[in-house]
Amino acid sequence: MIDRTIDTWETQHSASTIKNSTAPLVRVLDEAVRDDIISINPAKHRARRNLGKHVTHATGALRQYALPDLATLRKLADACGQVHQSYSDHVMLAALLAARGSEVAGLRAGDVDWDNRIVWIRRQHYPGKGGLVIKQTKGRRDRPVPMLEALETILERLTDGKELDDPLLRGPRGGVLTTATVRDATHWDDLVGQLGFGNLTRHGLRHTGATWMADAGIALHVLQEILGHQSIETTKGYLHPDHRHLAEAARQANQFLSASPTRRDTTRRDGPRL
């Protein structure tokens, strides 16, 4: 529908008019992506295409927004850290917790569970009408994320000497780090372009962590819990295209294992029928 509409506009209006008209739609659908209602923003893809940029629509499209490895993530974090350490920490937390920027902003020292090596995502903190807003997560429930080794020293430093209810991460002047703050302070678009990650947005850090966890072989239902997706179909968007058949194989195996025990016992006792 978006493509057809813009195709019509291109015969009637100037490029600048089309760009200005598409911009609000891109912003609205960006929110839908953040809410996991849709996996990719089709309006953004069309806007980029008009600028001569090629965007892939292949299976596993979410994966194209992920960084390739931990060394690359650290390179980006170090570059952000040249501005201030808090921006580096934001990058590492968002990626290794597969969390939204607003969820990173909402973390408190007590959300780090050292006994169980879990970080709890319990709230989000973001700009809203009248100022900053603290709300539940998008899924309206707390969710546990395993503590990865690469995050340990960062969490140790950020929790050191803090009370349980103290904010885990704050900016250079003690304020909340929003995605817009990180963008402006680090000159994000220029920075990621210089590093060769032109398609990477701040939300792409969440895609990075989710993609790595999927590639590590974390069970789909566990990954769904970590990411807080309402639908497992959204979680499947992070699977490598070559591995999607394994998800179907797991579904079939689970269906078999949940069958009647009596039926399985009979099969074993009688042996295969020829």
Tab-separated table of C-alpha atoms in Angstrom:
chain	number	residue	atom	x	y	z
A	1	MET	CA	0.000	0.000	0.000
A	2	ILE	CA	2.855	2.369	0.854
A	3	ASP	CA	4.624	1.576	-2.401
A	4	ARG	CA	1.495	2.154	-4.475
A	5	THR	CA	0.759	5.441	-2.728
A	6	ILE	CA	4.280	6.804	-3.158
A	7	ASP	CA	4.316	5.623	-6.778
A	8	THR	CA	1.259	7.828	-7.337
A	9	TRP	CA	2.789	10.748	-5.450
A	10	GLU	CA	5.882	10.595	-7.652
A	11	THR	CA	3.743	11.433	-10.678
A	12	GLN	CA	2.141	14.410	-8.940
A	13	HIS	CA	4.550	15.964	-6.430
A	14	SER	CA	8.166	16.997	-5.998
A	15	ALA	CA	10.748	14.813	-4.230
A	16	SER	CA	10.909	17.198	-1.261
A	17	THR	CA	7.132	17.118	-0.807
A	18	ILE	CA	7.155	13.316	-0.866
A	19	LYS	CA	10.025	13.197	1.619
A	20	ASN	CA	8.258	15.562	4.018
A	21	SER	CA	5.002	13.625	3.698
A	22	THR	CA	6.654	10.247	4.283
A	23	ALA	CA	8.631	11.373	7.336
A	24	PRO	CA	5.711	11.289	9.840
A	25	LEU	CA	4.703	7.815	8.627
A	26	VAL	CA	8.279	6.606	9.129
A	27	ARG	CA	8.216	7.925	12.703
A	28	VAL	CA	4.890	6.270	13.502
A	29	LEU	CA	5.960	2.909	12.096
A	30	ASP	CA	9.279	3.145	13.947
A	31	GLU	CA	7.193	3.037	17.123
A	32	ALA	CA	5.380	-0.032	15.805
A	33	VAL	CA	8.765	-1.732	15.313
A	34	ARG	CA	9.824	-0.833	18.856
A	35	ASP	CA	6.547	-2.262	20.154
A	36	ASP	CA	7.223	-5.488	18.170
A	37	ILE	CA	3.955	-5.067	16.273
A	38	ILE	CA	5.839	-5.265	12.983
A	39	SER	CA	9.381	-6.522	12.381
A	40	ILE	CA	10.580	-3.890	9.899
A	41	ASN	CA	9.488	-0.406	8.855
A	42	PRO	CA	8.319	-0.554	5.216
A	43	ALA	CA	7.996	3.221	4.971
A	44	LYS	CA	11.634	3.674	6.005
A	45	HIS	CA	12.702	1.115	3.427
A	46	ARG	CA	10.826	2.957	0.701
A	47	ALA	CA	12.249	6.308	1.837
A	48	ARG	CA	15.761	4.890	1.664
A	49	ARG	CA	15.101	3.407	-1.736
A	50	ASN	CA	14.128	6.851	-3.002
A	51	LEU	CA	17.541	8.041	-1.860
A	52	GLY	CA	19.228	5.390	-3.951
A	53	LYS	CA	19.935	3.004	-1.088
A	54	HIS	CA	19.277	-0.685	-1.508
A	55	VAL	CA	17.445	-2.442	1.297
A	56	THR	CA	17.159	-6.210	1.492
A	57	HIS	CA	13.748	-7.725	2.084
A	58	ALA	CA	14.978	-11.313	2.398
A	59	THR	CA	13.964	-13.802	5.060
A	60	GLY	CA	15.506	-12.886	8.413
A	61	ALA	CA	15.465	-9.170	7.553
A	62	LEU	CA	16.013	-8.154	11.165
A	63	ARG	CA	19.463	-9.692	10.998
A	64	GLN	CA	20.710	-7.071	8.561
A	65	TYR	CA	20.606	-4.474	11.329
A	66	ALA	CA	22.891	-6.472	13.646
A	67	LEU	CA	26.604	-6.029	14.191
A	68	PRO	CA	28.659	-9.080	13.185
A	69	ASP	CA	30.603	-9.830	16.377
A	70	LEU	CA	31.694	-8.729	19.841
A	71	ALA	CA	34.907	-7.105	18.613
A	72	THR	CA	32.877	-4.852	16.314
A	73	LEU	CA	30.505	-3.955	19.147
A	74	ARG	CA	33.438	-2.998	21.348
A	75	LYS	CA	34.848	-0.874	18.550
A	76	LEU	CA	31.587	1.052	18.388
A	77	ALA	CA	31.364	1.317	22.184
A	78	ASP	CA	34.932	2.611	22.393
A	79	ALA	CA	34.163	5.268	19.778
A	80	CYS	CA	31.119	6.401	21.778
A	81	GLY	CA	33.230	6.312	24.927
A	82	GLN	CA	35.492	8.962	23.437
A	83	VAL	CA	32.620	11.360	24.096
A	84	HIS	CA	31.769	9.963	27.551
A	85	GLN	CA	31.953	6.577	29.251
A	86	SER	CA	28.191	6.508	29.792
A	87	TYR	CA	27.576	6.365	26.036
A	88	SER	CA	29.886	3.368	25.730
A	89	ASP	CA	28.062	1.663	28.606
A	90	HIS	CA	24.708	2.369	26.960
A	91	VAL	CA	25.846	0.671	23.747
A	92	MET	CA	27.131	-2.416	25.563
A	93	LEU	CA	24.061	-2.751	27.794
A	94	ALA	CA	21.588	-2.353	24.926
A	95	ALA	CA	23.347	-4.949	22.773
A	96	LEU	CA	24.297	-7.570	25.371
A	97	LEU	CA	20.916	-7.394	27.099
A	98	ALA	CA	19.073	-7.191	23.751
A	99	ALA	CA	17.193	-4.306	25.332
A	100	ARG	CA	15.510	-1.174	24.054
A	101	GLY	CA	17.159	2.136	24.835
A	102	SER	CA	14.259	3.107	27.101
A	103	GLU	CA	14.714	-0.148	29.033
A	104	VAL	CA	18.424	0.492	29.529
A	105	ALA	CA	17.521	3.938	30.866
A	106	GLY	CA	15.105	2.301	33.307
A	107	LEU	CA	17.596	-0.147	34.824
A	108	ARG	CA	18.376	0.136	38.531
A	109	ALA	CA	21.228	-1.353	40.515
A	110	GLY	CA	18.875	-3.858	42.164
A	111	ASP	CA	17.882	-5.272	38.765
A	112	VAL	CA	21.288	-6.956	38.586
A	113	ASP	CA	20.898	-10.373	40.238
A	114	TRP	CA	24.437	-11.575	40.882
A	115	ASP	CA	23.324	-14.794	42.607
A	116	ASN	CA	21.471	-16.048	39.545
A	117	ARG	CA	23.568	-14.110	37.011
A	118	ILE	CA	20.487	-12.421	35.589
A	119	VAL	CA	19.596	-8.828	34.741
A	120	TRP	CA	15.910	-8.053	35.126
A	121	ILE	CA	14.224	-5.751	32.619
A	122	ARG	CA	11.404	-4.261	34.673
A	123	ARG	CA	10.644	-0.782	33.355
A	124	GLN	CA	11.335	1.772	30.658
A	125	HIS	CA	12.260	5.411	31.048
A	126	TYR	CA	11.708	7.716	28.096
A	127	PRO	CA	10.632	11.245	27.138
A	128	GLY	CA	6.893	11.724	27.150
A	129	LYS	CA	4.304	14.456	27.338
A	130	GLY	CA	5.296	16.826	30.119
A	131	GLY	CA	8.726	15.287	30.709
A	132	LEU	CA	10.318	11.915	31.337
A	133	VAL	CA	8.000	8.970	31.908
A	134	ILE	CA	8.582	5.709	33.793
A	135	LYS	CA	6.373	2.858	32.620
A	136	GLN	CA	6.266	-0.928	32.443
A	137	THR	CA	8.082	-2.732	29.679
A	138	LYS	CA	6.402	-3.041	26.289
A	139	GLY	CA	5.193	-6.526	27.204
A	140	ARG	CA	3.917	-5.238	30.580
A	141	ARG	CA	5.862	-7.866	32.505
A	142	ASP	CA	9.307	-8.260	34.003
A	143	ARG	CA	11.696	-10.388	32.002
A	144	PRO	CA	15.045	-11.992	32.905
A	145	VAL	CA	18.084	-11.701	30.645
A	146	PRO	CA	21.144	-13.906	31.218
A	147	MET	CA	24.275	-12.035	32.267
A	148	LEU	CA	26.913	-12.461	29.568
A	149	GLU	CA	30.575	-12.510	30.544
A	150	ALA	CA	31.370	-9.508	28.354
A	151	LEU	CA	29.006	-7.447	30.508
A	152	GLU	CA	30.295	-8.500	33.938
A	153	THR	CA	32.980	-5.851	34.482
A	154	ILE	CA	30.633	-3.115	33.253
A	155	LEU	CA	27.887	-4.198	35.654
A	156	GLU	CA	30.391	-4.462	38.518
A	157	ARG	CA	31.506	-0.890	37.908
A	158	LEU	CA	27.975	0.464	37.476
A	159	THR	CA	26.601	-1.197	40.619
A	160	ASP	CA	29.586	-0.471	42.851
A	161	GLY	CA	28.534	1.522	45.919
A	162	LYS	CA	24.936	1.989	44.782
A	163	GLU	CA	21.701	1.332	46.638
A	164	LEU	CA	19.297	-1.157	45.065
A	165	ASP	CA	16.936	1.575	43.852
A	166	ASP	CA	19.649	3.803	42.396
A	167	PRO	CA	19.712	4.223	38.600
A	168	LEU	CA	22.201	1.868	36.991
A	169	LEU	CA	23.270	4.272	34.235
A	170	ARG	CA	23.108	8.021	33.905
A	171	GLY	CA	24.644	10.523	31.498
A	172	PRO	CA	27.568	12.904	31.966
A	173	ARG	CA	25.435	15.375	33.932
A	174	GLY	CA	23.416	12.800	35.838
A	175	GLY	CA	20.446	12.817	33.460
A	176	VAL	CA	18.566	9.979	31.790
A	177	LEU	CA	20.192	8.689	28.624
A	178	THR	CA	17.534	8.559	25.925
A	179	THR	CA	18.208	7.277	22.423
A	180	ALA	CA	17.963	10.866	21.206
A	181	THR	CA	20.563	11.938	23.773
A	182	VAL	CA	22.949	9.226	22.607
A	183	ARG	CA	22.314	10.131	18.974
A	184	ASP	CA	23.018	13.816	19.441
A	185	ALA	CA	25.943	13.525	21.836
A	186	THR	CA	27.845	10.944	19.803
A	187	HIS	CA	26.814	12.299	16.365
A	188	TRP	CA	25.581	8.755	15.849
A	189	ASP	CA	24.790	8.813	12.148
A	190	ASP	CA	28.204	10.188	11.259
A	191	LEU	CA	29.928	7.852	13.701
A	192	VAL	CA	28.357	4.617	12.474
A	193	GLY	CA	28.864	5.738	8.886
A	194	GLN	CA	32.583	6.257	9.485
A	195	LEU	CA	32.820	2.822	11.106
A	196	GLY	CA	31.035	1.205	8.167
A	197	PHE	CA	27.745	0.413	9.937
A	198	GLY	CA	25.528	2.762	7.937
A	199	ASN	CA	22.269	0.881	8.615
A	200	LEU	CA	22.777	0.680	12.393
A	201	THR	CA	20.288	2.591	14.540
A	202	ARG	CA	20.267	2.695	18.333
A	203	HIS	CA	17.452	0.131	18.223
A	204	GLY	CA	19.758	-1.973	16.050
A	205	LEU	CA	21.743	-2.723	19.209
A	206	ARG	CA	18.772	-4.745	20.458
A	207	HIS	CA	18.657	-6.515	17.097
A	208	THR	CA	22.351	-7.281	17.533
A	209	GLY	CA	21.927	-9.031	20.876
A	210	ALA	CA	18.847	-10.905	19.718
A	211	THR	CA	20.608	-12.127	16.575
A	212	TRP	CA	23.642	-13.333	18.504
A	213	MET	CA	21.468	-15.238	20.977
A	214	ALA	CA	19.548	-16.852	18.130
A	215	ASP	CA	22.789	-17.874	16.426
A	216	ALA	CA	24.082	-19.295	19.710
A	217	GLY	CA	21.270	-21.828	19.572
A	218	ILE	CA	19.120	-20.531	22.419
A	219	ALA	CA	15.768	-22.291	22.255
A	220	LEU	CA	13.135	-20.231	20.489
A	221	HIS	CA	10.733	-20.115	23.440
A	222	VAL	CA	13.559	-19.016	25.766
A	223	LEU	CA	14.621	-16.324	23.306
A	224	GLN	CA	11.026	-15.136	23.159
A	225	GLU	CA	11.036	-14.744	26.953
A	226	ILE	CA	14.352	-12.867	26.936
A	227	LEU	CA	13.151	-10.438	24.262
A	228	GLY	CA	9.658	-10.066	25.712
A	229	HIS	CA	7.884	-10.752	22.438
A	230	GLN	CA	4.156	-11.346	22.573
A	231	SER	CA	4.287	-13.475	19.425
A	232	ILE	CA	6.875	-16.149	18.734
A	233	GLU	CA	6.604	-15.232	15.048
A	234	THR	CA	8.380	-11.962	15.842
A	235	THR	CA	11.154	-13.910	17.569
A	236	LYS	CA	11.557	-16.129	14.509
A	237	GLY	CA	12.640	-13.040	12.580
A	238	TYR	CA	16.036	-13.359	14.255
A	239	LEU	CA	16.662	-16.913	13.118
A	240	HIS	CA	19.159	-17.458	10.349
A	241	PRO	CA	17.220	-18.423	7.192
A	242	ASP	CA	19.135	-21.723	7.047
A	243	HIS	CA	17.994	-22.583	10.568
A	244	ARG	CA	14.278	-21.912	10.302
A	245	HIS	CA	13.595	-25.538	9.433
A	246	LEU	CA	15.031	-26.466	12.849
A	247	ALA	CA	12.347	-24.410	14.563
A	248	GLU	CA	9.728	-26.414	12.688
A	249	ALA	CA	11.532	-29.640	13.608
A	250	ALA	CA	11.438	-28.600	17.274
A	251	ARG	CA	7.718	-27.904	17.013
A	252	GLN	CA	7.095	-31.366	15.564
A	253	ALA	CA	9.256	-33.050	18.205
A	254	ASN	CA	7.493	-31.172	21.010
A	255	GLN	CA	4.134	-32.197	19.594
A	256	PHE	CA	5.241	-35.841	19.580
A	257	LEU	CA	6.602	-35.678	23.124
A	258	SER	CA	3.377	-34.162	24.409
A	259	ALA	CA	1.359	-37.056	22.963
A	260	SER	CA	-0.320	-39.646	25.184
A	261	PRO	CA	2.230	-41.620	27.307
A	262	THR	CA	0.134	-44.735	26.782
A	263	ARG	CA	0.563	-44.442	23.041
A	264	ARG	CA	4.350	-44.137	23.306
A	265	ASP	CA	4.604	-47.030	25.789
A	266	THR	CA	2.603	-49.260	23.446
A	267	THR	CA	4.895	-48.388	20.545
A	268	ARG	CA	7.987	-49.340	22.530
A	269	ARG	CA	6.466	-52.605	23.830
A	270	ASP	CA	5.155	-53.908	20.547
A	271	GLY	CA	8.085	-52.742	18.467
A	272	PRO	CA	7.819	-51.297	14.978
A	273	ARG	CA	5.174	-52.650	12.670
A	274	LEU	CA	6.438	-53.859	9.300
